[in-house]
Coordinates of C-alpha atoms in Angstrom, one line a residue:
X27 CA -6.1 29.1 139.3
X28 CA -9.8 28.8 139.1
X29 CA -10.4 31.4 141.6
X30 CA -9.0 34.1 139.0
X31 CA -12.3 36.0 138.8
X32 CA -11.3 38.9 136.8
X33 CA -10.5 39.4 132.9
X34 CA -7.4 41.4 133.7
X35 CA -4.4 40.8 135.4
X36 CA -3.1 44.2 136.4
X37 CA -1.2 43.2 139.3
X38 CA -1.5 41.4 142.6
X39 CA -3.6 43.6 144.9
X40 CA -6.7 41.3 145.5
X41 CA -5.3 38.3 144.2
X42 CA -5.4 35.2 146.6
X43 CA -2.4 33.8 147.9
X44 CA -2.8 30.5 146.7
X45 CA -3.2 31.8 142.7
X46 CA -0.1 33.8 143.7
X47 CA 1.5 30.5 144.7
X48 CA -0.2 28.8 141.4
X49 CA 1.4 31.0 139.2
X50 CA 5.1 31.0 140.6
X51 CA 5.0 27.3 140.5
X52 CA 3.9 26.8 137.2
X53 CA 6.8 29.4 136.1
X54 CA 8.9 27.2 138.0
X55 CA 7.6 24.3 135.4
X56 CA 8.6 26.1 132.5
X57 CA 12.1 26.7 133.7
X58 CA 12.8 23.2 132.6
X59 CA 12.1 24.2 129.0
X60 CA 15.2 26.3 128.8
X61 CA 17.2 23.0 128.8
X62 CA 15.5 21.5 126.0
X63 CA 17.2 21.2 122.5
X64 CA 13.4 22.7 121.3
X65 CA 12.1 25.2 123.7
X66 CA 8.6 25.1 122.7
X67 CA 5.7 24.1 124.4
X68 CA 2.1 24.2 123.1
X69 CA 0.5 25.9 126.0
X70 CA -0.6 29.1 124.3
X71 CA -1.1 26.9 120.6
X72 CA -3.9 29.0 119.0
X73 CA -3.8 31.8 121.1
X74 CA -2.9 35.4 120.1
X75 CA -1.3 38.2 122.5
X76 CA -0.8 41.6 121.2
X77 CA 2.4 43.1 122.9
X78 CA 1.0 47.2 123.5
X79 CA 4.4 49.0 123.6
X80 CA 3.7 52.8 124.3
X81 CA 7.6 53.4 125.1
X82 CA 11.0 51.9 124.2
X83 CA 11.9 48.8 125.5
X84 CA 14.3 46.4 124.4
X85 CA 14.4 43.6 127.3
X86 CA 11.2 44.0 127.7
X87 CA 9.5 43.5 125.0
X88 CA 11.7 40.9 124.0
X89 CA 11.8 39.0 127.3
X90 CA 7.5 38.8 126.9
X91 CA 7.5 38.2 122.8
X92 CA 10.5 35.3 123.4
X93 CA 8.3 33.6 126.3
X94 CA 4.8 34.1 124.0
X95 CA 6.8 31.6 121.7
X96 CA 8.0 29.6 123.6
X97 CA 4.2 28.7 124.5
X98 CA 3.4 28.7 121.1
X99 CA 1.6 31.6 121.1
X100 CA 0.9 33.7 117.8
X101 CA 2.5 37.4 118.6
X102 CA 1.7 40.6 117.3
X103 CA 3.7 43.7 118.3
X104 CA 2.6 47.0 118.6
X105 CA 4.6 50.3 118.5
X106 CA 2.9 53.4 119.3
X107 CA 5.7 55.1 117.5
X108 CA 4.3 53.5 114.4
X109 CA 0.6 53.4 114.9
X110 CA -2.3 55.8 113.7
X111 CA -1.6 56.8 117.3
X112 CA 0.5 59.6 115.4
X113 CA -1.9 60.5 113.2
X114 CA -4.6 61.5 115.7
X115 CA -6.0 58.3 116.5
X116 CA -7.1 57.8 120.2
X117 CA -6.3 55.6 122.9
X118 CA -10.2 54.7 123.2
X119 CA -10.0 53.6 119.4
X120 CA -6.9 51.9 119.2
X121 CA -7.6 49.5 121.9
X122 CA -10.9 48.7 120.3
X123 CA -9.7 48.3 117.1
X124 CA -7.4 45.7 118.6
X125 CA -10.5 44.2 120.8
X126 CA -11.9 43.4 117.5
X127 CA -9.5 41.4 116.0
X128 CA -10.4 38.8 118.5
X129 CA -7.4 38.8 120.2
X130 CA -6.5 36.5 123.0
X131 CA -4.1 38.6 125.3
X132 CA -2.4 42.0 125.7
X133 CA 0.8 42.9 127.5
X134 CA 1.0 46.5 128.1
X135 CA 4.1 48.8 129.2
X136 CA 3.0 52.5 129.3
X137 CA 5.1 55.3 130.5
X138 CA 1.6 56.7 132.3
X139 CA 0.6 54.6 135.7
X140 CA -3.2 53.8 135.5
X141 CA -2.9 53.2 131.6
X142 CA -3.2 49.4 131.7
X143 CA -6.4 50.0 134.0
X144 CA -7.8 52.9 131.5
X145 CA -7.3 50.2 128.6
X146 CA -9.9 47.7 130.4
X147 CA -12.6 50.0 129.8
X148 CA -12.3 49.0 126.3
X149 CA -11.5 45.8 126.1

């Protein structure tokens, strides 16, 4: 997946076919994971991916803070519904305040389309 030029993946528009095909088959790898008595791999050792939840979600955010472990990955979860969102906090500062905690990775469900593309300006 070399060719991935860009910091963030926000969907597939652009993307070449043959990173598209990269990334389905690696899934496919990690399928075999399920069957394991320990369903851990060290993929994402190290690594640290904030999960940016701006609406309820229980699959969701499950489904994406289960699979962050199951590469290893260090998870943080955020709740907007307990952030200094509701105390006046913006957008533009809460996503920088995160940048600069040196994070590895954010997954982001918004109820606003365009949000995850607003966040890259800041991060």
């Amino acid at each position: 997946m070399g060719s991935l030029k860009n910091r963030h993946l926000l969907g597939l528009e652009g993307v070449p076919r043959d990173d598209i095909q990269t990334l389905i088959d690696t899934a496919f790898t990690f399928r075999e994971v399920l069957d394991r008595p320990i369903k851990k791999v060290p993929t994402l050792q190290g690594k640290t991916i904030v999960n940016l939840f701006f609406e309820a979600s229980t699959r969701t955010r499950i489904s994406f803070e289960l699979a962050q472990k199951r590469l290893s990955a260090d998870t943080v979860n955020f709740s907007a519904s307990t952030s200094s969102l509701r105390k006046g906090e913006s957008f533009k500062d809460t996503a920088q305040n995160i940048e600069a905690m040196k994070i590895d990775g954010i997954v982001m469900r918004h109820p606003v389309p365009g949000a995850p593309v607003h966040l890259t300006k800041f991060v």
